[in-house]
PDB file of C-alpha atoms and ligand atoms in Angstrom:
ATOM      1  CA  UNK A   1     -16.751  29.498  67.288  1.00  0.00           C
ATOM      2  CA  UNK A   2     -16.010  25.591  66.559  1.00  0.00           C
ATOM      3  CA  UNK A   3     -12.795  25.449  66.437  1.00  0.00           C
ATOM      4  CA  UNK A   4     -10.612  21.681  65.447  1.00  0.00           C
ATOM      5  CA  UNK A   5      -7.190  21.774  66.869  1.00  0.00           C
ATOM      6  CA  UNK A   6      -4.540  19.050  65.939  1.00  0.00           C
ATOM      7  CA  UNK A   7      -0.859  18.673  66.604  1.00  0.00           C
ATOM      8  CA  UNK A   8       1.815  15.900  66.011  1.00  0.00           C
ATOM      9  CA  UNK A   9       4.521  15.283  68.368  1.00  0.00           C
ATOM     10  CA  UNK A  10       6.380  18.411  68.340  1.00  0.00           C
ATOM     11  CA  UNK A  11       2.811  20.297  68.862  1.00  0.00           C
ATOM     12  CA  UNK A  12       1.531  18.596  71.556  1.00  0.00           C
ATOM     13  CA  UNK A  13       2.228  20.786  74.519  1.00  0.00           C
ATOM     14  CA  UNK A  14       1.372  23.621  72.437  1.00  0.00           C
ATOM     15  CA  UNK A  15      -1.515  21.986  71.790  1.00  0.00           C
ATOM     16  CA  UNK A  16      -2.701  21.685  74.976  1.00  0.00           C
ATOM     17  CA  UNK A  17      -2.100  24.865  76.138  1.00  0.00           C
ATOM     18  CA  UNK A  18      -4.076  26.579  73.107  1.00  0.00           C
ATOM     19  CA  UNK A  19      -7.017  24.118  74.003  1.00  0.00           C
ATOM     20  CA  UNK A  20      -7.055  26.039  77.374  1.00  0.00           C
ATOM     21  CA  UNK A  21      -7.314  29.293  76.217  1.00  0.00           C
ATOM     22  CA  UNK A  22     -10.043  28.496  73.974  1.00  0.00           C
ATOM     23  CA  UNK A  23     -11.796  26.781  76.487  1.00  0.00           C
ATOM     24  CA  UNK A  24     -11.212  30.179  78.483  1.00  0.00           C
ATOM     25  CA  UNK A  25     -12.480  32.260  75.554  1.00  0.00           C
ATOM     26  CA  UNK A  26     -15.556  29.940  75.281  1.00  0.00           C
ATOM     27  CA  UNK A  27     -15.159  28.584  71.876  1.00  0.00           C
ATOM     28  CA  UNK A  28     -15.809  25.173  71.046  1.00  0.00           C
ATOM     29  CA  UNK A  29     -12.987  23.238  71.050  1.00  0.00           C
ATOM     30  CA  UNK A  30     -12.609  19.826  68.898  1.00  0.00           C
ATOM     31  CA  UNK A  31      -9.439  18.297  70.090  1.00  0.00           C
ATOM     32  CA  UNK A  32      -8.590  15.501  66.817  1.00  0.00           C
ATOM     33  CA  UNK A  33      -5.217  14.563  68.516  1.00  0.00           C
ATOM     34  CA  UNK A  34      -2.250  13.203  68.657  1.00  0.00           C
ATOM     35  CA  UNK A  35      -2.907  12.401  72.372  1.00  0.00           C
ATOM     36  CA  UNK A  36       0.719  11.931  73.874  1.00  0.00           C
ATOM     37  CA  UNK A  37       3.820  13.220  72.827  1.00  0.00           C
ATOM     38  CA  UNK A  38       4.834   9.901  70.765  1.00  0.00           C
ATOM     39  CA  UNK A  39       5.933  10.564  67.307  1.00  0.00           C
ATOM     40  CA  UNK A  40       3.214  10.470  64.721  1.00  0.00           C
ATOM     41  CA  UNK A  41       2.912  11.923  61.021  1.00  0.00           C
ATOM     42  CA  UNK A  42       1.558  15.447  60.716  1.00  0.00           C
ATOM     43  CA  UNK A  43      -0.426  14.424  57.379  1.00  0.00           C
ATOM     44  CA  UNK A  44      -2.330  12.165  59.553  1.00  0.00           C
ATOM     45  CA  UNK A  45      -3.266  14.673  61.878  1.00  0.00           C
ATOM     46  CA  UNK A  46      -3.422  17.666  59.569  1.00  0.00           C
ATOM     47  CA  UNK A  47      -6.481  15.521  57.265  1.00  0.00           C
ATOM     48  CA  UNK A  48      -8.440  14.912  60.697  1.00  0.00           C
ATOM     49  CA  UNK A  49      -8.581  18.848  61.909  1.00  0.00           C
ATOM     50  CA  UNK A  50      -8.256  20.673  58.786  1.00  0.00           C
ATOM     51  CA  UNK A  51     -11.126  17.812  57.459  1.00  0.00           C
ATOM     52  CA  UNK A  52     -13.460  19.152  60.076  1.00  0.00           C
ATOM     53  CA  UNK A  53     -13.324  22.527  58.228  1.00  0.00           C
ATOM     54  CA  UNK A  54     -13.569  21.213  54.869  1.00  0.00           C
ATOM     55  CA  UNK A  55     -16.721  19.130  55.210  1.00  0.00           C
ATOM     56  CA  UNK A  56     -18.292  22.205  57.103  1.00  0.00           C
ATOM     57  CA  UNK A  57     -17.849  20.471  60.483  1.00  0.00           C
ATOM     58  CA  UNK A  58     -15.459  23.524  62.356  1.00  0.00           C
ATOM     59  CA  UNK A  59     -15.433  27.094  61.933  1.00  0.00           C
ATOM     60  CA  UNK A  60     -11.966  27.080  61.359  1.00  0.00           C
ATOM     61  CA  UNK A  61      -8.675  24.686  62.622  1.00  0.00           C
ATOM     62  CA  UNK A  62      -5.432  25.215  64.048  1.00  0.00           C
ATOM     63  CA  UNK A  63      -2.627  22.721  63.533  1.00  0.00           C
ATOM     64  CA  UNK A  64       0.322  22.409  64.463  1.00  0.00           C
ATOM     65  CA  UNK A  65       3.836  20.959  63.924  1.00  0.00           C
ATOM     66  CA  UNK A  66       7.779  21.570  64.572  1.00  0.00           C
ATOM     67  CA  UNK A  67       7.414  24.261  61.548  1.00  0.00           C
ATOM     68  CA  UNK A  68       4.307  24.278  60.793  1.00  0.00           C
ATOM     69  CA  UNK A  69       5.364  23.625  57.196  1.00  0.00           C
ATOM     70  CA  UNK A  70       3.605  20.151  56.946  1.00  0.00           C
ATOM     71  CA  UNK A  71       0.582  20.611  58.678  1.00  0.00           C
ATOM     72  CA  UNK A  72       0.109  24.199  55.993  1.00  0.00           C
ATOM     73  CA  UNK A  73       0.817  21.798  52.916  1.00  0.00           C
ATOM     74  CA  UNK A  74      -1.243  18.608  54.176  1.00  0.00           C
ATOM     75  CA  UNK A  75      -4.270  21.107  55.168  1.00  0.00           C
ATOM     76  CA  UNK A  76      -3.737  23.006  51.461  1.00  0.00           C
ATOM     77  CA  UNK A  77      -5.248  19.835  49.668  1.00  0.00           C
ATOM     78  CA  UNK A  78      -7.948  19.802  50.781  1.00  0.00           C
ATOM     79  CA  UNK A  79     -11.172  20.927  49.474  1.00  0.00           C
ATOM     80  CA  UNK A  80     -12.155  24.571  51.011  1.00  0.00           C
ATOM     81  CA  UNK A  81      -9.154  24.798  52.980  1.00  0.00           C
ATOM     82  CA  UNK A  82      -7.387  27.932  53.225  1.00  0.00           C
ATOM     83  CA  UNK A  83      -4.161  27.272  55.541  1.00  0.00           C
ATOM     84  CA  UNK A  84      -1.711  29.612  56.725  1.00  0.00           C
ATOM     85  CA  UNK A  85       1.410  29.413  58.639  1.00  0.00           C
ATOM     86  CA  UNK A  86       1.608  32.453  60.880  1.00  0.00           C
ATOM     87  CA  UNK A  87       4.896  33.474  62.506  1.00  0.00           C
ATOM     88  CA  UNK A  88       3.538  36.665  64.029  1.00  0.00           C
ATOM     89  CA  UNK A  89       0.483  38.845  64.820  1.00  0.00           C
ATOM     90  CA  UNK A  90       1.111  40.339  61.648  1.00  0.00           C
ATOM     91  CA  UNK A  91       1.156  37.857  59.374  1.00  0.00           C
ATOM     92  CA  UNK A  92      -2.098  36.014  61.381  1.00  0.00           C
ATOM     93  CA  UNK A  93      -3.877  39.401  60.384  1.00  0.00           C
ATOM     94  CA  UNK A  94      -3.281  39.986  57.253  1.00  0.00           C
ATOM     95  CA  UNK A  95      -4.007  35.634  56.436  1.00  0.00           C
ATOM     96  CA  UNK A  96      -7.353  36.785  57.752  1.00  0.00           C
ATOM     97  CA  UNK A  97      -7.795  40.144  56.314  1.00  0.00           C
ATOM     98  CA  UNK A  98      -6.644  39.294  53.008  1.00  0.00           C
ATOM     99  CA  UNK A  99      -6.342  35.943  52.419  1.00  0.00           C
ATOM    100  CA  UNK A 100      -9.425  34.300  54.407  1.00  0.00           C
ATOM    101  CA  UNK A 101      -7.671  31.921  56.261  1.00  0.00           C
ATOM    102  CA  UNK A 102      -9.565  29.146  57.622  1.00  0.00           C
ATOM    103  CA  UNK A 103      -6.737  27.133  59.217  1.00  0.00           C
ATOM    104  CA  UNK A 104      -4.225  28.121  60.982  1.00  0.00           C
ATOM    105  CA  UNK A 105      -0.925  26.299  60.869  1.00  0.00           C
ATOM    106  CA  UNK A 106       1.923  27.317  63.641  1.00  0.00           C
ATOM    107  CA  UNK A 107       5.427  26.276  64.475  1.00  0.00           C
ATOM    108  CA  UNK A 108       5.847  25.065  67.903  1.00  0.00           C
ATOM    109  CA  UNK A 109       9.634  24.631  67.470  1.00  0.00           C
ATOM    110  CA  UNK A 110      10.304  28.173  66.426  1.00  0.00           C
ATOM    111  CA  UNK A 111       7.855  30.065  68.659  1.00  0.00           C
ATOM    112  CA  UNK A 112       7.355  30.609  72.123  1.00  0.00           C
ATOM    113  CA  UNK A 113       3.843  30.367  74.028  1.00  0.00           C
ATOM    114  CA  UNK A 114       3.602  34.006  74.498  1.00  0.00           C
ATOM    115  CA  UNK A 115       3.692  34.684  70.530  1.00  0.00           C
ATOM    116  CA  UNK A 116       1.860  31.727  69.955  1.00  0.00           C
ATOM    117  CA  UNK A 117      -0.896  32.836  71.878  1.00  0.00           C
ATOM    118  CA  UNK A 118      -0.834  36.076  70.824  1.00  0.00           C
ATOM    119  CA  UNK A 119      -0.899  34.873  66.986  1.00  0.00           C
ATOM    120  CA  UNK A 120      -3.983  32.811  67.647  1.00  0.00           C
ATOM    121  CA  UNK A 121      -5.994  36.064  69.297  1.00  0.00           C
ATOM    122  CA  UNK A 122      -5.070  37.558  66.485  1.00  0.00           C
ATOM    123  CA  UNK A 123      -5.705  35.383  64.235  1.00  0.00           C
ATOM    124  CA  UNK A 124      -9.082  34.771  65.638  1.00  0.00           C
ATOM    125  CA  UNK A 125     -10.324  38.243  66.346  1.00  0.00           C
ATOM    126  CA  UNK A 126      -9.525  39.686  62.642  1.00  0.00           C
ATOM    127  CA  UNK A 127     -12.004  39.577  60.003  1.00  0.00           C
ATOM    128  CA  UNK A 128     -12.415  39.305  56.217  1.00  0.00           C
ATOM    129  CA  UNK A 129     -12.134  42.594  54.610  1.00  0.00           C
ATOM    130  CA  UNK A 130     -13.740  41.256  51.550  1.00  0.00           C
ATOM    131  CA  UNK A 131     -14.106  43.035  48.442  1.00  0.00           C
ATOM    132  CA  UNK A 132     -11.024  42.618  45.968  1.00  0.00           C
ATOM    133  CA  UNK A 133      -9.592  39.952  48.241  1.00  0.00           C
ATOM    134  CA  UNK A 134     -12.909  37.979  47.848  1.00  0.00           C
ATOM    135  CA  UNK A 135     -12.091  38.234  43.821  1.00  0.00           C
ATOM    136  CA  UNK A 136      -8.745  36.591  45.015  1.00  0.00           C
ATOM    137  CA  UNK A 137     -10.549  34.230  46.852  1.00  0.00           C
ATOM    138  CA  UNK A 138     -12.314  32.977  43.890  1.00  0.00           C
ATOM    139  CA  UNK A 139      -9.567  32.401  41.764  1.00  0.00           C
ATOM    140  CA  UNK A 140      -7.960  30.259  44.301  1.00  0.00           C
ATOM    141  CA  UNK A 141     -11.222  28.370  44.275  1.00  0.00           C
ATOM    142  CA  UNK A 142     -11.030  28.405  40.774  1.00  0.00           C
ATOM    143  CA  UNK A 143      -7.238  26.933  41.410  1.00  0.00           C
ATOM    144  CA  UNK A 144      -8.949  24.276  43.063  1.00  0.00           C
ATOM    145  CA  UNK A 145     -11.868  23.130  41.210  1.00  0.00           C
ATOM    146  CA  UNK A 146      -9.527  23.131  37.485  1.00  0.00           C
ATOM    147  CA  UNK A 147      -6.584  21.138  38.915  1.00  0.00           C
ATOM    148  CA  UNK A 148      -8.064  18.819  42.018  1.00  0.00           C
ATOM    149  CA  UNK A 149     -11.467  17.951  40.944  1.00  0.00           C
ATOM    150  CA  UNK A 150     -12.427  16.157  38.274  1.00  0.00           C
ATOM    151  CA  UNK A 151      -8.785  15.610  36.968  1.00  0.00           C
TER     152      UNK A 151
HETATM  153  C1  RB5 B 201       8.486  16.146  62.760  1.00  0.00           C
HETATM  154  O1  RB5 B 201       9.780  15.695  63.022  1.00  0.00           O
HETATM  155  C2  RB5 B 201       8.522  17.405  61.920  1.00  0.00           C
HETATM  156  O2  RB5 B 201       8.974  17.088  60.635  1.00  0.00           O
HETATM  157  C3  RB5 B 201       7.157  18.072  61.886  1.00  0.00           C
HETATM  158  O3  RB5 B 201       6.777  18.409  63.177  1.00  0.00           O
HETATM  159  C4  RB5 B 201       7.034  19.331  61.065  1.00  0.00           C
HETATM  160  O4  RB5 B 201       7.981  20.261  61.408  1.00  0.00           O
HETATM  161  C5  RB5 B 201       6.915  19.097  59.616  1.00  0.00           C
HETATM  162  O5  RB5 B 201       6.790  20.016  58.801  1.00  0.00           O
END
C-alpha cells in the first residue's frame, strides 16, 4: 500500500518508529515531515500527508500530533478525506469497517508505542464492510460537495 505519514513536533518519534514498521511490512512509505523535533503547526503538516490521499497520490495517511485532535480536523477539510482519530484497536476497526477511513490520525501524547502500533495493524489490516455503511459514505460525500464546493 502507499501510505503518507506526517507528524508535528509532538509526533515525531512516533513518527519514525511507524515509518519502520511499514518499511518492515513492505508498504510504501511517503514520509511528508516535520523532519526534527522543532515545533511546527500540525495544519501544515496535516494538508501535505492527508493531500497525498486526496489528490489520489497515497492509499491512505497517518498523521499525527500530541492528540491527534488537529491533525483529524485539518485532514477533515479536505476533499475525499475521511480522518479518524483512533485511541484503540477497536475504534481503528470499526473507522475502517464502518466508516472508511482513509487517514488515520493518532495521539502520540496519550498513547504508548505498543498501542500505537497495534492501532495502525489494525487499522491497516481491516476492511470496508460496505453495504449500508457505503450509503453513509455517500451522504458524507454529499456533506461535502453541498457545503465545501461551490459555496
Ligand atoms: C502542539 O502543541 C499540539 O497542540 C498538537 O500536537 C496537537 O495536540 C493539536 O491538536
Amino acid at each position: 500500500m502507499k501510505i503518507a505519514i506526517s507528524s508535528d513536533h509532538r509526533g515525531y518519534q512516533a513518527k519514525k518508529r511507524i515509518i519502520e514498521m511499514l518499511k518492515n511490512a513492505q508498504h510504501e512509505v511517503n514520509d511528508c515531515g516535520c523532519d526534527n523535533a522543532e515545533s511546527c503547526d500540525y495544519p501544515d503538516m496535516a494538508r501535505i500527508a492527508a493531500g497525498r490521499v486526496s489528490k489520489s497520490e497515497s492509499d491512505r495517511a497517518i498523521l499525527i500530533c500530541g492528540t491527534g485532535l488537529g491533525m483529524s480536523i485539518a485532514a477533515n477539510k479536505l476533499r475525499g478525506v475521511r480522518a479518524a482519530l483512533c485511541h484503540d484497536e477497536l475504534t481503528a476497526q470499526f473507522s475502517r469497517k464502518h466508516n472508511n477511513a482513509n487517514v488515520l490520525c493518532l495521539p502520540a501524547d496519550l498513547i504508548g508505542d505498543q498501542l500505537m502500533s497495534l492501532v495502525v495493524n489494525s487499522w491497516l489490516n481491516t476492511d470496508f464492510e460496505g453495504g449500508r455503511h457505503a450509503r453513509r459514505i455517500e451522504k458524507i460525500d454529499a456533506i461535502e460537495k453541498d457545503f465545501c464546493e461551490g459555496a
